Coordinates of C-alpha atoms in Angstrom, one line a residue:
X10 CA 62.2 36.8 186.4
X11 CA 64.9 35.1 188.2
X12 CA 67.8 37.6 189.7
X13 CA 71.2 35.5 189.6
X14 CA 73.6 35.8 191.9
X15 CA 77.1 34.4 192.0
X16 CA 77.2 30.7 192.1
X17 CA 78.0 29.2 195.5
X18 CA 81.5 27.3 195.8
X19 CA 81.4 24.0 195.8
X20 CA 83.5 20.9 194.8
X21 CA 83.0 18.7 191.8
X22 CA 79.3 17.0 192.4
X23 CA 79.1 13.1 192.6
X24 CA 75.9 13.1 190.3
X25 CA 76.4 12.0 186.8
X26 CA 77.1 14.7 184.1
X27 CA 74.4 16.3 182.4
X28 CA 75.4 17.1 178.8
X29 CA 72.4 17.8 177.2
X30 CA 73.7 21.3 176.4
X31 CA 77.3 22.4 176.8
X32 CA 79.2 25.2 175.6
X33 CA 82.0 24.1 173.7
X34 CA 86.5 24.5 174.6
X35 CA 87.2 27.9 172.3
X36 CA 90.8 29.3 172.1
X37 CA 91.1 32.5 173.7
X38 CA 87.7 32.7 174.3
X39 CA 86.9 30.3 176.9
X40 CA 89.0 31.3 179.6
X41 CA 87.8 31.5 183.2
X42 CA 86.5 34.9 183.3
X43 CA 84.3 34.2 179.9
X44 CA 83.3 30.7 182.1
X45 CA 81.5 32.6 185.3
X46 CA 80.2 35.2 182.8
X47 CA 78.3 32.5 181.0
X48 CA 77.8 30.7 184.8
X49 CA 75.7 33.7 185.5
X50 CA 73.5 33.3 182.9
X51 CA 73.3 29.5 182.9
X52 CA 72.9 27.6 185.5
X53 CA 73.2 24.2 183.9
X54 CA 74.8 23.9 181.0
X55 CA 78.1 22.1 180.4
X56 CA 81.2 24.4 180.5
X57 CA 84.6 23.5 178.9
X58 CA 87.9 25.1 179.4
X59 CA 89.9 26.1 176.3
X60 CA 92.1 23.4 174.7
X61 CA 95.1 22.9 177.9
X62 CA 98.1 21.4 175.8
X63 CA 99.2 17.9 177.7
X64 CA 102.7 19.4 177.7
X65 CA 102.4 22.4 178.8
X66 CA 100.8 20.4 182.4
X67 CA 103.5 18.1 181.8
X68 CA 106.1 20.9 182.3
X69 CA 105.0 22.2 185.5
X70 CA 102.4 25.0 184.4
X71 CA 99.8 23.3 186.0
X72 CA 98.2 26.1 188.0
X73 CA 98.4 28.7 185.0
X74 CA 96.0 26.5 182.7
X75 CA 94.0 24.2 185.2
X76 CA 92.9 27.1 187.7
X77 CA 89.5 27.7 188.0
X78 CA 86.7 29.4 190.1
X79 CA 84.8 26.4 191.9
X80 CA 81.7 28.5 191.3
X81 CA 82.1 27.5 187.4
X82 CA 80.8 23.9 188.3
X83 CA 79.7 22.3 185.8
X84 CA 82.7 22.2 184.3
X85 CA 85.3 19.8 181.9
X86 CA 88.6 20.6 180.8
X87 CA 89.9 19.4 177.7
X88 CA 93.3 18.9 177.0
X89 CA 95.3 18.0 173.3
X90 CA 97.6 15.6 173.2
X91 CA 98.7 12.4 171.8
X92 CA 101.2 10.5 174.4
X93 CA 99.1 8.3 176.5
X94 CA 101.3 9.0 179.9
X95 CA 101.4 12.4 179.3
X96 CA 97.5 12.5 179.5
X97 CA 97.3 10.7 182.4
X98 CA 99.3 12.7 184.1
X99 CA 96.7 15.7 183.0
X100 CA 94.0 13.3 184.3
X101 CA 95.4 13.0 187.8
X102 CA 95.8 17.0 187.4
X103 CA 92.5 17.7 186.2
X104 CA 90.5 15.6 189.9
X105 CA 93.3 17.2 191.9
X106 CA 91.3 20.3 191.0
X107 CA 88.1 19.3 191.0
X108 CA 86.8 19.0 187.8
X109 CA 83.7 17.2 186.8
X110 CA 84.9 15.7 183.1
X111 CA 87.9 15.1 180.9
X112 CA 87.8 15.7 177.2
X113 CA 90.2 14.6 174.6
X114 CA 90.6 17.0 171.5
X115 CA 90.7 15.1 168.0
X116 CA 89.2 18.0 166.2
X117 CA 91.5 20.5 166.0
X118 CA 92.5 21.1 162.7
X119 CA 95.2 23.7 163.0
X120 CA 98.9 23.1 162.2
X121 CA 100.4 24.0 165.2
X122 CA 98.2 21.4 166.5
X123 CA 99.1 18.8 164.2
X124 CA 103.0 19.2 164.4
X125 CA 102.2 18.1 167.8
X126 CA 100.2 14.9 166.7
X127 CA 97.2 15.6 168.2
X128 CA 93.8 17.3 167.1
X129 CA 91.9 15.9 164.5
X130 CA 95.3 13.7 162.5
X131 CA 94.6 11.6 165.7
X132 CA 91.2 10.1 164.3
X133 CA 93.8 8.2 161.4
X134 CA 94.8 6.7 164.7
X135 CA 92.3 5.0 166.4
X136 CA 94.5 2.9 168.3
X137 CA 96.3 5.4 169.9
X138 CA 93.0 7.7 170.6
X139 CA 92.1 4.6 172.4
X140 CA 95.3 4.2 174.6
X141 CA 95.4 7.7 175.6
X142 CA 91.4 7.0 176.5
X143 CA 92.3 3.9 178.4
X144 CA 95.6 5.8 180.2
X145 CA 93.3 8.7 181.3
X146 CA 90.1 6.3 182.3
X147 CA 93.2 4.5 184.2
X148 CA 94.6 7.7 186.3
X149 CA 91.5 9.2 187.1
X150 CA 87.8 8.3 188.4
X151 CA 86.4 11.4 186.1
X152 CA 84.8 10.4 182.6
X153 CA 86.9 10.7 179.7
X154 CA 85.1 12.0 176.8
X155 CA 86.3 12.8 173.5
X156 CA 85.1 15.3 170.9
X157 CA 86.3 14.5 167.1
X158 CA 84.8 15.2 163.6
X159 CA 82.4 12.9 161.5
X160 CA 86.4 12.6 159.2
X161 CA 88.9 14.3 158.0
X162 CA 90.7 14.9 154.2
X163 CA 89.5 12.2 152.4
X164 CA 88.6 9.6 155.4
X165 CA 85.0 10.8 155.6
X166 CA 82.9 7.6 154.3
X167 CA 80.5 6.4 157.2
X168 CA 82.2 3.2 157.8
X169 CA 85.3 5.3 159.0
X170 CA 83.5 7.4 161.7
X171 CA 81.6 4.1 162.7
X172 CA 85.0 2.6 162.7
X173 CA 86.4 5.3 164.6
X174 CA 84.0 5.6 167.3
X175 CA 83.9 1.9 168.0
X176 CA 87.3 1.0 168.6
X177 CA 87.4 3.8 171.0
X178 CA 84.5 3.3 172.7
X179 CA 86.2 0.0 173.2
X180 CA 88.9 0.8 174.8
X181 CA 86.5 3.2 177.6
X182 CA 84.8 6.2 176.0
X183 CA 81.6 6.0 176.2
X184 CA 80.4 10.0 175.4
X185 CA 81.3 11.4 172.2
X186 CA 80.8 15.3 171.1
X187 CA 80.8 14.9 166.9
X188 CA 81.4 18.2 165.4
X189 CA 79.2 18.0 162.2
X190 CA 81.8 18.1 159.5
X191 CA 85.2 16.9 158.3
X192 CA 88.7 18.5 159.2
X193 CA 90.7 19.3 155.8
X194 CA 94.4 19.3 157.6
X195 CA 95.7 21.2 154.2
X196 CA 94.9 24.2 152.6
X197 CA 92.2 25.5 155.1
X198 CA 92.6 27.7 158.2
X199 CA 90.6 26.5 161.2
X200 CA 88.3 29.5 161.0
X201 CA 87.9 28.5 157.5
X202 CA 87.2 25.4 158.6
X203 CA 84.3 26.4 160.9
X204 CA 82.2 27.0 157.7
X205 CA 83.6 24.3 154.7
X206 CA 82.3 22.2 154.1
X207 CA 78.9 21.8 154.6
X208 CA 77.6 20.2 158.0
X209 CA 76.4 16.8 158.0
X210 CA 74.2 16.8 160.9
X211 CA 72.6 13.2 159.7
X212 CA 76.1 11.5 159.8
X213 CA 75.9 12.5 163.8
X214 CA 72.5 10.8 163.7
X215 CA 73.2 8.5 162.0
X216 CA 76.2 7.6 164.7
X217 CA 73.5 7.5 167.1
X218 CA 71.1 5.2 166.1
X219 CA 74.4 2.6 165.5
X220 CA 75.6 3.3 169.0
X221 CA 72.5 3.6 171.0
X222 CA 74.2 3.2 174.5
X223 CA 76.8 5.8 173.8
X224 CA 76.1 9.3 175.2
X225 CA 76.1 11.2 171.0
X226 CA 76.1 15.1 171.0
X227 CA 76.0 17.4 168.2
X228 CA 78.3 20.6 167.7
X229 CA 78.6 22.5 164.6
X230 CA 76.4 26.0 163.6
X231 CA 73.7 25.6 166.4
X232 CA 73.1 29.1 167.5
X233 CA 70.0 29.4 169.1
X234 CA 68.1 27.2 172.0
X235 CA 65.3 26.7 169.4
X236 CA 67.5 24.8 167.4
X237 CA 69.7 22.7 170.3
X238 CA 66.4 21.3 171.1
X239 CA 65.2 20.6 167.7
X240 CA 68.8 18.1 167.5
X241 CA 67.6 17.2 171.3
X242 CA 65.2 14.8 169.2
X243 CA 67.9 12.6 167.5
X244 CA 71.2 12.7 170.0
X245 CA 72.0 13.2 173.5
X246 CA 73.6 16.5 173.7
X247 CA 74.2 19.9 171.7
X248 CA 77.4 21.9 171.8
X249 CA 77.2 25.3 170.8
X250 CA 80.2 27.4 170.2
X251 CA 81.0 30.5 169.0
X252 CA 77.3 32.1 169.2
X253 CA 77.8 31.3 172.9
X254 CA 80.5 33.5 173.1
X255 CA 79.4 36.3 170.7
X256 CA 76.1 36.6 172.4
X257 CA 75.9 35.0 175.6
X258 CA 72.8 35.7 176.3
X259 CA 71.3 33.3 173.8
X260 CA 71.9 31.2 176.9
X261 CA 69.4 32.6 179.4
X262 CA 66.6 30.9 178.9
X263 CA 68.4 27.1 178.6
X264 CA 67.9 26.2 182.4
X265 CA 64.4 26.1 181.4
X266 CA 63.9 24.7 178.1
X267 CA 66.8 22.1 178.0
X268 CA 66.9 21.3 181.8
X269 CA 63.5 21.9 183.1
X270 CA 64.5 24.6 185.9
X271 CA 61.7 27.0 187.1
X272 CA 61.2 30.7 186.8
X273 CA 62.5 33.0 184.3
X274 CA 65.6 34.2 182.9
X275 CA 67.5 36.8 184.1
X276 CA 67.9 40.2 182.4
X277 CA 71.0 41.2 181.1
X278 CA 71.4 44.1 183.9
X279 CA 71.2 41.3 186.2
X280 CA 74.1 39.1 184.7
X281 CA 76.1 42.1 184.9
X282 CA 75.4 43.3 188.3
X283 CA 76.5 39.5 189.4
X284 CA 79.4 39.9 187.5
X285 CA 80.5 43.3 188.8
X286 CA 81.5 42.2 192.2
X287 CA 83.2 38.9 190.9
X288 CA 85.8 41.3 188.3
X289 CA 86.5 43.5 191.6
X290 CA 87.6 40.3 193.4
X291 CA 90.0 39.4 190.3
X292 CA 91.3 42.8 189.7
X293 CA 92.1 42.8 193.6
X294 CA 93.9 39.9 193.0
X295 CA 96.2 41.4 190.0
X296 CA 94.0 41.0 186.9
X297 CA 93.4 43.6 184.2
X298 CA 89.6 44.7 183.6
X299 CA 90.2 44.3 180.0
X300 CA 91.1 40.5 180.7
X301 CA 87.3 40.2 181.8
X302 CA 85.5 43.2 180.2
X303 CA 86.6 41.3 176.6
X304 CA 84.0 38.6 177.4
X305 CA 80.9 41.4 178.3
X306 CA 81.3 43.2 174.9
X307 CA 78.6 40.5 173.7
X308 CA 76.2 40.7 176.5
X309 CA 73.8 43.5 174.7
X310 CA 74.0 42.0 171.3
X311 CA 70.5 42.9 169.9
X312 CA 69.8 45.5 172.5
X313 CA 69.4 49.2 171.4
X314 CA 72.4 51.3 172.5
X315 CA 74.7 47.8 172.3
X316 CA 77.5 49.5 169.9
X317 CA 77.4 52.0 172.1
X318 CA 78.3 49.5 175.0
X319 CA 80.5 48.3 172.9
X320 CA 82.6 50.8 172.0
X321 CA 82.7 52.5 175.3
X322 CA 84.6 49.2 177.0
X323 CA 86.8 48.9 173.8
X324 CA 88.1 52.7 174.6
X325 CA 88.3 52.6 178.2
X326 CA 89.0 49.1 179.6
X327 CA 92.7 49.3 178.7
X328 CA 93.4 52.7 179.9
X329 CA 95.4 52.6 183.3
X330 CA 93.4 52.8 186.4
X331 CA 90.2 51.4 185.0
X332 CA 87.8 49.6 186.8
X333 CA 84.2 48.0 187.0
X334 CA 82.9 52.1 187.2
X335 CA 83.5 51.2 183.1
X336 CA 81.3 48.5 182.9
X337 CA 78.9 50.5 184.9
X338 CA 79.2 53.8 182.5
X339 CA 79.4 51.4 179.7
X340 CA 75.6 50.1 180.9
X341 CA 74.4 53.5 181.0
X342 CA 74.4 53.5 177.3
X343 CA 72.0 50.7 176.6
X344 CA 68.6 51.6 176.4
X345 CA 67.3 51.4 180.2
X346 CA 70.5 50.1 181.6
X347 CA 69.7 46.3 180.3
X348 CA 66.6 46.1 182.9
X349 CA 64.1 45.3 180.8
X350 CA 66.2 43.5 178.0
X351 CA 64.7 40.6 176.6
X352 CA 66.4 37.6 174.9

């Protein structure tokens, strides 16, 4: 069993990208906290930021949303927008701090996203998709990579995602991230559009065998490592979302089986004990525990005495003066403190 330990600082690596997993850009999940939590029990796999609004860089607030922990490397931040200077701009930002990748959100589906013409309306736009890639490709050395949806409303025939793709691979993309199905911009909410309708893993596939030197990956309902490697066989590179978050364990044995890495996993006790010193170096620096302990409440998930754990850091976190001595009380209550948990 391998023991982690917090990941040394370093700046962005020279070495191309591996995206053969990644963990995909959640709102209010993916903050920086959740992003060395799921560092400690991956070593490898892709990490995105939460979706960073081009305006709100634009305005000045560049050190609230692009701050990050150089330990999280690797790591891309991914921004939502649709005016090409504004996006470069937050592509100059983005290497001034040392990121490793630049994504371009056309998949959101959510109206406050689309009254700001960006998210998934952009893919009716393919021209303008392609000069916000070119701008951002133009500003910055890092790769600009774009994660969309096989369609949206009624633009969902093949030759439209073929269509899509191309003309911005054109212009300088050349890794796309295809969430398995369409956006509907009306009458669903973008949880509700997490589940309808039905993924179309064979359209992504299908995307690949027609683009064979673009970099394809998957996202949409993988939740396990058996199955990212099972889509392994067809495309590039898996996302995984929201199982990432809920259960970050799920994780710990990816190093190996995606990326080759020797030894073991690490237990769950250990991920925690690595984190423990990391949320006493935030809360010295002015951060709530419950603006970290959020992104734990997950790490037990299967584990006898998890609600327990559970429930403990949802009662106590918040209270004034609390500390990591919650996280460690919280521990207590899983069977064996975590030691010997198991994935």
């Amino acid at each position: 069993m391998t023991r982690p330990t917090q990941p040394d600082h370093q700046t962005a690596p020279e070495a191309a990208i591996d995206r053969r997993l990644s963990v995909a850009p959640m709102m209010d999940c993916t903050d920086r906290y959740a992003r060395f939590l799921l560092r400690l029990v991956t070593g490898k796999t892709l990490l995105y930021t939460e979706m960073v609004p081009a305006a709100a860089i634009v305005h000045g607030r560049v050190d609230l949303f692009l701050a990050f922990d150089p330990r999280e490397h690797p790591v891309a931040i991914q921004f939502g927008g649709s005016d090409p200077r504004e996006l470069a701009e937050c592509a100059r930002w983005a290497h001034r701090y040392g990121y490793d990748e630049v994504n371009l959100n056309v998949g959101c589906p959510s109206d406050r996203v689309q009254s700001g013409r960006f998210g998934a309306c952009l893919m009716a736009e393919p021209d303008r998709v392609g000069d916000c890639v070119a701008a951002m490709a133009d500003a910055s050395p890092l790769p600009v990579t774009v994660k969309t949806r096989i369609g949206i409303d009624n633009m969902d025939s093949w030759a439209f995602l073929r269509d899509f793709v191309g003309a911005v691979a054109e212009r300088g993309c050349r890794s796309f991230t295809i969430h398995a199905r369409k956006a509907w911009l009306q009458g669903l909410s973008p949880k509700q559009n997490r589940e309808i309708p039905a993924l179309d893993y064979d359209r992504v596939y299908q995307l690949k065998a027609a683009f064979p030197d673009l970099e394809i990956a998957v996202n949409g309902g993988v939740t396990s490592v058996d199955a990212a490697c099972a889509h392994l066989q067809r495309v590039d590179g898996v996302m995984i979302g929201r199982e990432a978050y809920h259960n970050p364990y799920m994780l710990a044995d990816a190093d190996r089986r995606i990326f080759g890495a020797e030894g073991g996993p690490p237990s769950r006790r250990d991920v925690l004990d690595a984190y423990l010193p990391f949320v006493e170096e935030q809360m010295r620096q002015g951060a709530p525990l419950n603006a970290m302990s959020r992104h734990v409440l997950g790490l037990f998930q299967g584990v006898p005495g998890a609600r327990a754990w559970r429930r403990y850091i949802s009662e106590n976190a918040h209270l004034p003066g609390a500390g990591p001595d919650v996280l460690e009380a919280a521990a207590a209550r899983v069977q064996d403190g975590g030691h010997r948990a198991a994935g």
